[in-house]
Every structure is written in C-alpha cells, then in structure tokens.
Coordinates of C-alpha atoms in Angstrom, one line a residue:
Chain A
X1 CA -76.4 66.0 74.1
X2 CA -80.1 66.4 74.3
X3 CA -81.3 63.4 73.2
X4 CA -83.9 61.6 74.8
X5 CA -84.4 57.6 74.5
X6 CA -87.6 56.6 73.6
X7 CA -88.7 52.9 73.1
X8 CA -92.0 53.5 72.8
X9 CA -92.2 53.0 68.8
X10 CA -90.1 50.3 68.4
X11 CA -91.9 48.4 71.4
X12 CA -94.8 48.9 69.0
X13 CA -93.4 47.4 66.3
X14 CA -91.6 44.5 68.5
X15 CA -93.6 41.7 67.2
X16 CA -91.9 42.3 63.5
X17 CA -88.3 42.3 64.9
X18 CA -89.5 38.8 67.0
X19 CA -90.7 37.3 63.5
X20 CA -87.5 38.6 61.8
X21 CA -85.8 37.1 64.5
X22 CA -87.6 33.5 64.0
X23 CA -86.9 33.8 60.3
X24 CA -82.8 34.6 61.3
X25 CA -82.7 31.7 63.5
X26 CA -84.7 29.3 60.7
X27 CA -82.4 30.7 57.8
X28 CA -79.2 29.3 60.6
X29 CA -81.2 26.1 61.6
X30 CA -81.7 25.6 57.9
X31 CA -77.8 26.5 56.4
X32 CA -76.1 24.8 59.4
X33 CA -78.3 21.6 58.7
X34 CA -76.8 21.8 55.6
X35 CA -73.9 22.9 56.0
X36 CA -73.2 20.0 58.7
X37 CA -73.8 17.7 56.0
X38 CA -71.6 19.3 53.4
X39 CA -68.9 19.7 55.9
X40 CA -69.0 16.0 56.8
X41 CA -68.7 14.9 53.8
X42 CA -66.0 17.6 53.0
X43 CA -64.2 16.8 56.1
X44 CA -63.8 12.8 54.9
X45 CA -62.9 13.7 51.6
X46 CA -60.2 16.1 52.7
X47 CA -58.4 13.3 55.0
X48 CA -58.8 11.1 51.7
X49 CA -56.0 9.6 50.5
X50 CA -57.7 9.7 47.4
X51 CA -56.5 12.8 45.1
X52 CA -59.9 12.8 43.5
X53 CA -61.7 13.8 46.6
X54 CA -59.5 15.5 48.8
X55 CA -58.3 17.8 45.9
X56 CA -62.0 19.1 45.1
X57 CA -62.4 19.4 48.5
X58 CA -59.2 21.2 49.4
X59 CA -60.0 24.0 46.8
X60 CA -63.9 24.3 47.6
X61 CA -62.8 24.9 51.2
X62 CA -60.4 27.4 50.5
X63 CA -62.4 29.3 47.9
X64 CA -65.3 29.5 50.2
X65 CA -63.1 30.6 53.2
X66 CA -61.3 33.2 51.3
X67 CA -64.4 35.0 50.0
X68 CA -66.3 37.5 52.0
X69 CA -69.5 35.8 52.6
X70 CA -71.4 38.9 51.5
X71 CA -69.7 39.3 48.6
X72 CA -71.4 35.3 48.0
X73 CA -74.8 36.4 49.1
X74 CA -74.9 38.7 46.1
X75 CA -73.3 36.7 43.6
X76 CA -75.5 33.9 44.0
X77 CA -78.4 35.9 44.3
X78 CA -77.6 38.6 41.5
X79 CA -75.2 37.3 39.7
X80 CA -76.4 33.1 39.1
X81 CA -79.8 34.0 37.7
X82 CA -77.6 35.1 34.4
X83 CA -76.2 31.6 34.5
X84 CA -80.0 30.3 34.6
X85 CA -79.9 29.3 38.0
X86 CA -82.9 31.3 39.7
X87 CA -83.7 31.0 43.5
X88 CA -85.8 32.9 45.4
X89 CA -84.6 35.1 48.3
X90 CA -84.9 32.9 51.2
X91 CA -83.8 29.8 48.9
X92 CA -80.9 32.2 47.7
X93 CA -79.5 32.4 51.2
X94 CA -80.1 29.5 52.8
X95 CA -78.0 27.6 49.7
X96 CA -75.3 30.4 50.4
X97 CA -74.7 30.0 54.2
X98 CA -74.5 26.4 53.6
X99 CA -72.5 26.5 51.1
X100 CA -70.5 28.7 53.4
X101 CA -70.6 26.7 56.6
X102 CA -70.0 23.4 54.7
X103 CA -66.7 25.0 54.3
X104 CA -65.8 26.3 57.8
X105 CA -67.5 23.4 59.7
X106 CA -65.1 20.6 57.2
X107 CA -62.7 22.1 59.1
X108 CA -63.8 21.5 62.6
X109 CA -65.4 18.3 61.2
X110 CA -61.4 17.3 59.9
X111 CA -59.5 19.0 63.1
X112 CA -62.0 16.4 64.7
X113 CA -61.9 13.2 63.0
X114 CA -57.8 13.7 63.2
X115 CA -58.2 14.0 66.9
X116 CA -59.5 10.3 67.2
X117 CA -56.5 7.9 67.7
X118 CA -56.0 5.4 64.8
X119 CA -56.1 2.8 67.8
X120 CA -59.6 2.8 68.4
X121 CA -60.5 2.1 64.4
X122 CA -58.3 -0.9 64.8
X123 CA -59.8 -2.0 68.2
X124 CA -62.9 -1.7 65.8
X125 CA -61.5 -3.6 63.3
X126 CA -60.3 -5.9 65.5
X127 CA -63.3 -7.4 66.9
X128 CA -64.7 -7.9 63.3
X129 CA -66.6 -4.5 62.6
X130 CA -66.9 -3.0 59.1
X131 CA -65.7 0.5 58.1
X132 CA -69.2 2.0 58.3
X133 CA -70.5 0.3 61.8
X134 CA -66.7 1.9 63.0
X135 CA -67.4 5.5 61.6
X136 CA -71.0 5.3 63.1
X137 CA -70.3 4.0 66.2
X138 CA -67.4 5.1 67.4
X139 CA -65.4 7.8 64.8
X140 CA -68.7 9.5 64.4
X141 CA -69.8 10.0 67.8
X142 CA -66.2 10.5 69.1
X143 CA -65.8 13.1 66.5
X144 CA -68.7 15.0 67.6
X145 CA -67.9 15.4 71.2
X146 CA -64.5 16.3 70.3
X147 CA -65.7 19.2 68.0
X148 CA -68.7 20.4 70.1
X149 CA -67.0 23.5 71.5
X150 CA -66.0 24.7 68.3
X151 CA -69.0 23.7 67.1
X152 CA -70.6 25.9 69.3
X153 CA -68.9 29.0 68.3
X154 CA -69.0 28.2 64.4
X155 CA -72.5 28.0 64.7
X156 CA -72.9 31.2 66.7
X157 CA -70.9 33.1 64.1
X158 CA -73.6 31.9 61.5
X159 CA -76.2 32.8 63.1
X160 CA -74.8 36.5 63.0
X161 CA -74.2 35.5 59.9
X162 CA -78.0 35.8 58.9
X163 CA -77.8 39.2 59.6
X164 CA -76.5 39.7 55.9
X165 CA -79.4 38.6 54.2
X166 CA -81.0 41.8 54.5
X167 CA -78.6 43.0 51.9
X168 CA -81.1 41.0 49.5
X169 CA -84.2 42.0 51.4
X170 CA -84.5 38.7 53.3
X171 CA -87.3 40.1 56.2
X172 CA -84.9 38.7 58.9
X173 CA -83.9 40.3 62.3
X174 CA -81.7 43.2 61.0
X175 CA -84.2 43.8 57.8
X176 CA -86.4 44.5 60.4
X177 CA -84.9 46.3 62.4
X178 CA -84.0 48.7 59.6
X179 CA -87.5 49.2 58.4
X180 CA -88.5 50.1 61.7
X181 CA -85.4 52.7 61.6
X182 CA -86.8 54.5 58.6
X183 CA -90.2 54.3 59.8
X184 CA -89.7 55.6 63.7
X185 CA -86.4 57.7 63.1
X186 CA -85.7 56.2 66.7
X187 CA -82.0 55.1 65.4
X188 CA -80.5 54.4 68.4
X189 CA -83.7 52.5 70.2
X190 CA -83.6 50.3 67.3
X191 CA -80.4 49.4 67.2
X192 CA -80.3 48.6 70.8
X193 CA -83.0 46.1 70.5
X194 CA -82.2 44.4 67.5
X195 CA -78.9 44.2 69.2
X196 CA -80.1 43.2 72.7
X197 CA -82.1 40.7 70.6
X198 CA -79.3 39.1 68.6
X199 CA -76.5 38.9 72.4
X200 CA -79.9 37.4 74.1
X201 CA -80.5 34.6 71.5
X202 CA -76.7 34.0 70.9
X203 CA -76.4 33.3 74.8
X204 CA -79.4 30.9 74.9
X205 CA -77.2 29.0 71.8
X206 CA -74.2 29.3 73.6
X207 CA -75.9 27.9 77.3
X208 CA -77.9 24.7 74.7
X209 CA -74.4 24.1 73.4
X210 CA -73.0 23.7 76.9
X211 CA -75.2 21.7 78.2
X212 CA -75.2 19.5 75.3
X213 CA -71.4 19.2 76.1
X214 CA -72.0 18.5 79.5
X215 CA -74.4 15.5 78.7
X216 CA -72.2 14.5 76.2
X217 CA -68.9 14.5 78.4
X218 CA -67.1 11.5 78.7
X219 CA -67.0 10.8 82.6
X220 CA -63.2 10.9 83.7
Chain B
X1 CA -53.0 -32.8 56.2
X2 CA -52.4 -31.8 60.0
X3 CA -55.0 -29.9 61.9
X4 CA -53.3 -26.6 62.4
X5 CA -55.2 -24.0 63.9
X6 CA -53.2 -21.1 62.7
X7 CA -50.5 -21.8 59.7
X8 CA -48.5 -18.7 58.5
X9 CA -46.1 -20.0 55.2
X10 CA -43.5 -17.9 54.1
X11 CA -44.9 -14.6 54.8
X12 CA -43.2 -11.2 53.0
X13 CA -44.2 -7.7 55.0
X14 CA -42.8 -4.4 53.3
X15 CA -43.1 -1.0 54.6
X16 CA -41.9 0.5 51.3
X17 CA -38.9 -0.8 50.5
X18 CA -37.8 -1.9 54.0
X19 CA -38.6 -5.5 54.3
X20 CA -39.9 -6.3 58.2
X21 CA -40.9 -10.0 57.5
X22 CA -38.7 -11.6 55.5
X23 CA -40.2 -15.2 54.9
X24 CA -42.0 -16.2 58.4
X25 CA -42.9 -20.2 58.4
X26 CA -45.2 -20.9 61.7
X27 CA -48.0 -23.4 62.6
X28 CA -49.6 -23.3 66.2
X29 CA -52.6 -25.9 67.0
X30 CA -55.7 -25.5 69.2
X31 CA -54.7 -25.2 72.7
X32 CA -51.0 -23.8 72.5
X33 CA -49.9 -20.7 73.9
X34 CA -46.9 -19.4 72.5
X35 CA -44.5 -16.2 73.3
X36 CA -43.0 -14.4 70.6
X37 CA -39.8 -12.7 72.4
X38 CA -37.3 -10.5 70.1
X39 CA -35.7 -7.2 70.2
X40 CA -37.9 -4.1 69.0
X41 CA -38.1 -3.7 65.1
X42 CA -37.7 -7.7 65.0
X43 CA -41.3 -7.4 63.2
X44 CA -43.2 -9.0 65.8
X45 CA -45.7 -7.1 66.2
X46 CA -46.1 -7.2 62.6
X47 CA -47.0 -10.4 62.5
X48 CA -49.4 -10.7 64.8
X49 CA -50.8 -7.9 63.0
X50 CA -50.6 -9.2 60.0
X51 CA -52.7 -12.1 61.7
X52 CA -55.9 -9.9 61.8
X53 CA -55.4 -8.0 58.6
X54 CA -54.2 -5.0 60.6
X55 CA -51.4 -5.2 58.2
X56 CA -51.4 -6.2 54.7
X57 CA -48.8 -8.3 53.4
X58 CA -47.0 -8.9 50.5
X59 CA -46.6 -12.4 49.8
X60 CA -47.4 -15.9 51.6
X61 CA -49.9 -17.3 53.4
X62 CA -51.5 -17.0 56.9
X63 CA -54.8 -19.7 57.6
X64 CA -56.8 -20.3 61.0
X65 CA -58.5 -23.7 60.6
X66 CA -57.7 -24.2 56.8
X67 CA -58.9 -20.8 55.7
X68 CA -56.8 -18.5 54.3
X69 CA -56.7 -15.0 55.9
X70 CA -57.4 -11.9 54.2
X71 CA -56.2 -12.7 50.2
X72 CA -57.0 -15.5 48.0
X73 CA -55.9 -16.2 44.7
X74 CA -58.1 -16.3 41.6
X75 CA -56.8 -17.1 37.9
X76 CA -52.8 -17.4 39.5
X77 CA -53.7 -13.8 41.0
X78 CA -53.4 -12.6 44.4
X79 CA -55.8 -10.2 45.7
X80 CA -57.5 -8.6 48.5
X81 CA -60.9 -10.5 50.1
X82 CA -63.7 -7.5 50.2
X83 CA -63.9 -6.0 53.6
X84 CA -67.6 -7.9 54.7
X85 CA -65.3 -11.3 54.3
X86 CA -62.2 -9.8 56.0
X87 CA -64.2 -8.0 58.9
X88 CA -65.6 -11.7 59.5
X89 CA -62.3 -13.0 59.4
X90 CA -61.0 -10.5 61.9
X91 CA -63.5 -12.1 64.6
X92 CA -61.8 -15.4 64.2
X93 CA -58.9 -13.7 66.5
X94 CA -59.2 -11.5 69.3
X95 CA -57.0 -9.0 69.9
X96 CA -55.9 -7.0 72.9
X97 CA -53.1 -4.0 72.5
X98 CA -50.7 -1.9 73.9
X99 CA -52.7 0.9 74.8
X100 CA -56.1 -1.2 75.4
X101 CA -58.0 0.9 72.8
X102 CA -61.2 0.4 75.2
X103 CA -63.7 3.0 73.1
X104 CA -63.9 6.4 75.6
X105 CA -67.4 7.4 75.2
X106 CA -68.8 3.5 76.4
X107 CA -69.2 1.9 79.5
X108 CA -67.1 -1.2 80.3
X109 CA -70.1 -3.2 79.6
X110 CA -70.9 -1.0 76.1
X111 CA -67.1 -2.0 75.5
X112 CA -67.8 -5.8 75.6
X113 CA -71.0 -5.5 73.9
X114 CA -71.1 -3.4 70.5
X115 CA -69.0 -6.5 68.7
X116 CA -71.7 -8.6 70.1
X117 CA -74.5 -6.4 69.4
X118 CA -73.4 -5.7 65.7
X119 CA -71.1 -8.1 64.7
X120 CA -72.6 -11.4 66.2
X121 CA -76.1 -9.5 66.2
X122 CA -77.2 -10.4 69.9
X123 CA -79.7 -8.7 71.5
X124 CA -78.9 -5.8 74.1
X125 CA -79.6 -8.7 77.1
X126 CA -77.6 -11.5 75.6
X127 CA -74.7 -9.2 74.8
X128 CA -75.3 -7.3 78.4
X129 CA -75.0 -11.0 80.5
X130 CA -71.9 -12.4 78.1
X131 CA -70.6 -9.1 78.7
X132 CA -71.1 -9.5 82.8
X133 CA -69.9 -12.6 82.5
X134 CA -66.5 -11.9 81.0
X135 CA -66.1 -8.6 83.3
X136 CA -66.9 -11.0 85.9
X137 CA -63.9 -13.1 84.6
X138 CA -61.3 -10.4 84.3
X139 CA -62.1 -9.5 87.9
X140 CA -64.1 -5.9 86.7
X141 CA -68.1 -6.9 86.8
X142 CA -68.5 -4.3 89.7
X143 CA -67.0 -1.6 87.0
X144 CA -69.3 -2.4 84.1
X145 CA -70.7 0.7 84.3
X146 CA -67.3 2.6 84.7
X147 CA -66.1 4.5 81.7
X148 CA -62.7 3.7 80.7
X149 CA -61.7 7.4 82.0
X150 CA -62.8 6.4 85.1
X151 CA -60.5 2.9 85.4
X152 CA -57.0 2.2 85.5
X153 CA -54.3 0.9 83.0
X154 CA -54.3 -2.4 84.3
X155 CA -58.6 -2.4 84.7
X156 CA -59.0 -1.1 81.6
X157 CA -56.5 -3.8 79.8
X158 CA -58.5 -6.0 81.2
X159 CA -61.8 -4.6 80.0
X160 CA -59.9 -4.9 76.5
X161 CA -59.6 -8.2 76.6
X162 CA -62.9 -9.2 78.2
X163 CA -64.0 -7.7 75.0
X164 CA -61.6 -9.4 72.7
X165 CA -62.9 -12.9 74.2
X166 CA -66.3 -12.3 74.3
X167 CA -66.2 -12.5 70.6
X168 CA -65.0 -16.2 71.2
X169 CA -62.9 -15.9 68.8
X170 CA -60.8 -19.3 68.0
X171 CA -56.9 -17.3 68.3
X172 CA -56.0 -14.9 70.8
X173 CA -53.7 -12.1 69.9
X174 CA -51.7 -10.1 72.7
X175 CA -49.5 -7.1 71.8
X176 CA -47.5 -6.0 74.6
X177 CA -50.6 -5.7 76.4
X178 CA -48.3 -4.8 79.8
X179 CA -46.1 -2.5 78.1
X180 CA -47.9 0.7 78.6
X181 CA -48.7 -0.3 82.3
X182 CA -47.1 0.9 85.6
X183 CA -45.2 -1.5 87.1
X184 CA -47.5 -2.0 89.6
X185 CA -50.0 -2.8 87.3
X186 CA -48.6 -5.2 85.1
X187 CA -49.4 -8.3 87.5
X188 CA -53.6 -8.1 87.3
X189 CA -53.2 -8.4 83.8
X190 CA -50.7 -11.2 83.8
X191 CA -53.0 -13.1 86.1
X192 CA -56.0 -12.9 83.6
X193 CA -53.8 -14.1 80.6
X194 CA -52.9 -17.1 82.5
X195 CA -55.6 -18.2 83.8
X196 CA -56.9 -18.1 80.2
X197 CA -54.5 -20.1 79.4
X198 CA -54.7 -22.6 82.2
X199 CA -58.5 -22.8 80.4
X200 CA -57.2 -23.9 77.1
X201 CA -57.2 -20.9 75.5
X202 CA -54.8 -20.6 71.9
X203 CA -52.8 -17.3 72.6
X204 CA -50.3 -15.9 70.7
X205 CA -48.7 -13.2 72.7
X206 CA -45.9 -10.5 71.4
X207 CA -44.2 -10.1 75.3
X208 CA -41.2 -8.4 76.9
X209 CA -42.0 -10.5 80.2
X210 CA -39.6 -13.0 79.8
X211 CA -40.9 -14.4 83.3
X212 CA -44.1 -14.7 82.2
X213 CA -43.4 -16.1 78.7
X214 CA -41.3 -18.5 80.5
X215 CA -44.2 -19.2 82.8
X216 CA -47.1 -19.5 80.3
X217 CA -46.0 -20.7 77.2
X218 CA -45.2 -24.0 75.8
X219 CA -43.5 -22.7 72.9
X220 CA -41.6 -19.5 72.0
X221 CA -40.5 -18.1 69.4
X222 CA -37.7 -16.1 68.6
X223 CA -37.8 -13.2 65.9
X224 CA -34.5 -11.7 64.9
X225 CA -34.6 -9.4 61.8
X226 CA -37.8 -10.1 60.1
X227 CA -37.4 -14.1 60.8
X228 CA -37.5 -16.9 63.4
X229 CA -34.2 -16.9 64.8
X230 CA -35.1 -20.0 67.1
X231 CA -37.9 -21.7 68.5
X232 CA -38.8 -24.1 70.8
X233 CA -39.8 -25.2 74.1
X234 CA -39.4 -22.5 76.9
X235 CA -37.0 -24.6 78.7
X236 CA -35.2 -25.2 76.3
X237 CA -35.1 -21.7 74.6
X238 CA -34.3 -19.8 77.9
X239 CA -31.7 -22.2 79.3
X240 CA -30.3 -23.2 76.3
X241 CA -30.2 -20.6 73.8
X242 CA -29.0 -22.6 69.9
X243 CA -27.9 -19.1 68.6
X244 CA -25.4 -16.6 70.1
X245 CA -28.1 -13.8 69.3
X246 CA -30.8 -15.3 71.2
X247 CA -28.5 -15.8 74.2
X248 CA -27.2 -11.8 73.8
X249 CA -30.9 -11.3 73.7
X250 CA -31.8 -12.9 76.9
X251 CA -28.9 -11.4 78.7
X252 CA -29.9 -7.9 78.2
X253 CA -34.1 -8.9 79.2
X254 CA -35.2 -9.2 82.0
X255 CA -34.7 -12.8 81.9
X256 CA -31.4 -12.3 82.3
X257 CA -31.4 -10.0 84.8
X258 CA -33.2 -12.3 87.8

C-alpha cells in the first residue's frame, strides 16, 4: 500500500471541524436539556396510576424507541413542513433529539424513581411534608444520584447522536468533516480527526460525569 | 366531653376485600404510653398507620385533641381533607419505623432539620441547634454530621426518632422500631424510648418486646384479628391474661419465654 498520511490540509482547515464540534456539543447541550425535561415528566407519568397519563406516555416512549432516530431527523425535517410545521435546520434537530432522548432518558428517569424505597416518601410524609417538598427534596435528588451512571452513558450516546444531523446539512462535527473530505481528498486524515475529535470530547463527558458522581456519592 | 388526646371510634380498614380493622374503639390521653402487642397480621400496624394518614380508612373516626384526622364529613358525606390540611395533620404525630427511613443523601443533622426547615419554616440555625439538641438527646450529637451509611441500625433509629420529635409533635408513633435491629442493638434504642417516656412523652408503640412493653407502658392493648382482644393495665394483661388467646399469645413471646 503506498499511501502516505498527510495532515497537513485538514490541520488547515482544523478550526471548521472545532466550530462543527462546538455546534455538535450545543445541538447535545440543547436536546438533552430538553430531553431531561420531557423524560421527567414522561418518567412520572409512566409510574402513574392514572391510565390517562401513563398510557400516552407508554406509547410515546415506545414509538420513539422503536424508530431509527435518523429515519426521525428526516421526517421531521422533510416530511412535517407538508403538515405546516416549518423549522429551520438547527431548530429541526434540536426538537428531534429531544424528542428522542425524552424517550430513552424516561426510562432511566423511571428505572430511577422505582429504585427509591416507598419508605422514605412516607418518612416524608410522616413529619408533615407535602408531595411536592417530598419529590424535590428527597425523590428528586435521590433519583438523580441513582440514575447518574446511566445518565452518563445516555448522554454520551446523544452526543454521537449529533453526528446525524449532517444528513440535513446541520454544519456540525461530521458535516465538517465531510466537506473537508471533498475538498482535500485526504479521506483517511479526515476521518481520523473527526474521529479522534468525537473519543476526545466523549472522554472529557465521561471524566465530568464521574466526578459529578463522585461529589454526589452518598458517603457509606 | 373528656379530654382525650387521641380518640379512634369504630374504625373499618380494607385492603380490598380483606377487612384488617374491623371496628377499633380506643382513647389514650396526654401523658400515656401504651403497647399494642398482637400476633403479625392482627392489623396493628395498620392502625397506627392509619393514625398518620399513611393508610386511608374506610369508615370511623380517629381525632388528636378534638380534631378529626384525615376525613371530615360535609352534607352527610365523607371525604378526604386536601393534602396541605392532612400534611399538617401528619405533624401532630411523629413517627419512627421499622427500617428508620433516615433520608441517605443527608447528614444526621440534615435528617432532623428539613421538617423543621420546611415544614415549621425555621431558619437553617434554629433547625441546626433543635436538631443538636435532640441528637444530643438520643445519645448521637457527635454523629450529626454522619450520613446514615456511615451509622448503625441502632444510631440511625435513633436519628429517626430524634427527627420524629423534633417536630414536637403532640403523639408519638413507634412501629417495631427494634425489629430490624441486631440483637445487640435493640437495647440503645429501648433506652431512648424510655427515657421519653419517663419525660411525659404520649407514645403509642406497635412492639414485639414484651419486656419492654411490660416495662414502659401503662396500658396495652391487645389486637387479635382486626380488633382489641383485651386491654388493660400491663400487670394485669401479662399476669392475668382475660382471654385464652391472649394467654396462647404470651406463651409463644418472648414474654413467655423468660
């Protein structure tokens, strides 16, 4: 094989992949935000005794979780502007990973709240504090420390996930990185820094994530 | 009208269609501390859950100083108190349970303080020196700072109910509170109950420490089957059993077994 690596090109055209890269890691920052919210809510709805909102919830989450999440990039950004409902690219995405992680993170969110034993809401209870000061100060922040490890992997995935808006010309990391491919012809160079890129940013979220757990841990 | 501090009349508890409570009739006034003995599935627990609206219930009345608990009745209906008014009701008992239910991710001290911080809205300081001073109590003001990971069963029952009393409430509710303890354990705990009650204290505790019920209590009740089978004075109850199940009872307990 006579092929020689050359970085030299793509070096030059570094600072594009590092502003895809910022606009793949605000695309995650912005779903998972989101998506956190949506899966919250999703997650108390779906250990509901009420029919009306664990039902909705139940088929939202396996809808979601059964379609490829590409396959939802380009419906909502092709196919909803022929229902009227217009976004632009960035908007387009950002609605879909959410949408998306609501879905897997009201899992984690449920596996978590179940996790909690019904004793300490009653100890709650018990000393005279009302549903909401119970789920904010102790189901809520018990249910996050429990959930953090998962937490950290779900969000990983969606970061990786961003990587698919370039299927709708989103200028993110792997957009980038493409253009640069056509441009340079230095296929293999770029490939190996957009990659190098996406293991050295998921390791920095993986290290935040651990050390969040470690500050979090309950001493034992 | 007699001063009753807690008055339960004819209370009804189903679980479906099994009945667990089957017409309960009890008063208890300030001061007393009584043991409610019985074999499991008697529906003891029930009622003192039933106390603190951990339990609804199906029919009768329970009141603590003339109010009635959890339901009232409005136009000859019965219904359910919105949760503000029952969460305030709740604080008029304290309760301590089985498996201490101390909150993982606080402190001791945090323990003792979030019902004072958000339910009697003190600031951090009051609730931090009632808190001291209740650790200080139980015997566990040099593990404020402990998380309950970091304590045993018998400290951390005795966090639990330094934070069930720091709520002054006017009723204190035990629930086996030595039951999930090592044997070795069970005494610390024991200790700190009576010498709550030595400070007049009202307690109504669900025991299997027939000793100690014996010890502490100047009335006990009985539950057989959803009911009172007997009550009375501890003397009385333990040395002269009325009813033949009450004396099987005691024979199998470790009453019986001294």
């Amino acid at each position: 094989m006579g092929y020689t690596l050359n970085f030299a090109a793509v070096w030059r055209s570094f600072d594009l992949l590092l502003e895809g890269l910022a606009l793949s890691l605000a695309l995650a920052f912005g779903a998972i935000l989101i998506g956190a919210a949506i899966g919250l809510f999703t997650a108390f709805c779906l250990i509901s005794k009420n029919g009306f909102a664990r039902r909705p919830a139940g088929i939202y989450v396996t809808i979601i979780r059964n379609t490829p999440i590409l396959v939802l990039v380009l419906f909502t950004y092709f196919a909803l502007p022929q229902l009227g409902f217009r976004l632009g690219k960035i908007e387009s995405f950002v609605f879909t990973l959410a949408l998306y992680s609501g879905a897997y993170l009201a899992e984690v969110f449920r596996a978590g709240l179940l996790s909690i034993p019904v004793g300490l809401r009653e100890a709650g209870l018990a000393i005279g504090l009302t549903e909401i000061q119970i789920q904010t100060s102790i189901i809520a922040p018990l249910m996050f420390r429990n959930v953090l490890p998962s937490l950290s992997s779900t969000i990983i995935s969606l970061f990786k996930d961003t990587s698919l808006a370039a299927a709708i010309a989103v200028p993110e990391l792997t957009f980038e990185a493409r253009k640069i491919n056509v441009e340079t012809f230095r296929v293999i160079e770029t490939w190996i820094v957009a990659s190098c890129l996406y293991v050295i940013t998921c390791s920095i979220l993986a290290a935040l994530m651990r050390a969040l757990e470690r500050r979090l841990s309950v001493p034992r | 009208m007699p001063n009753h501090l807690l008055e339960i009349r004819d209370l009804h508890k189903s679980y479906g269609d099994v009945e667990v409570l089957k017409g309960v009739d009890c008063t208890m006034a300030q001061g007393d501390v009584i043991s409610i003995i019985g074999s499991s599935g008697s529906g003891k627990t029930t009622m003192l859950r039933c106390i603190n609206m951990l339990e609804e219930f199906q029919g009768g009345t329970i009141s603590i100083d003339g109010e009635e608990i959890g339901y009232e009745t409005l136009g000859g209906q019965r219904r359910r108190k919105k949760e503000k008014e029952i969460a305030r009701q709740r604080a008029l008992t304290g309760m301590a349970f089985q498996q201490f239910n101390l909150f993982p991710h606080m402190s001791a001290a945090r323990n003792v303080m979030l019902g004072l911080m958000k339910v009697k809205k003190l600031s951090k300081d009051e609730a931090r020196s009632i808190a001291e001073k209740w650790l200080d109590r139980v015997g566990l003001l040099a593990r404020a700072d402990h998380f309950p990971g970091q304590l045993s069963g018998g400290q951390q029952q005795r966090v639990a109910i330094a934070r069930a009393i720091a709520m002054n409430p006017r009723l204190m509710l035990f629930d086996e509170v030595t039951s999930a303890l090592d044997p070795e354990l069970v005494n610390e705990v024991l200790q700190v109950i009576k010498s709550l009650a030595q400070d007049g204290m009202s307690m109504l505790l669900v025991t299997h420490e027939m000793r100690f019920a014996y010890e502490v209590s100047n009335r006990v009740i009985f539950m057989n089957q959803g009911r009172i089978g007997e009550e009375g004075n501890p003397r009385e109850m333990f040395h002269k059993p009325k009813s033949e199940r009450l004396s099987e009872f005691l024979k199998t307990s470790s009453f019986g077994e001294r």
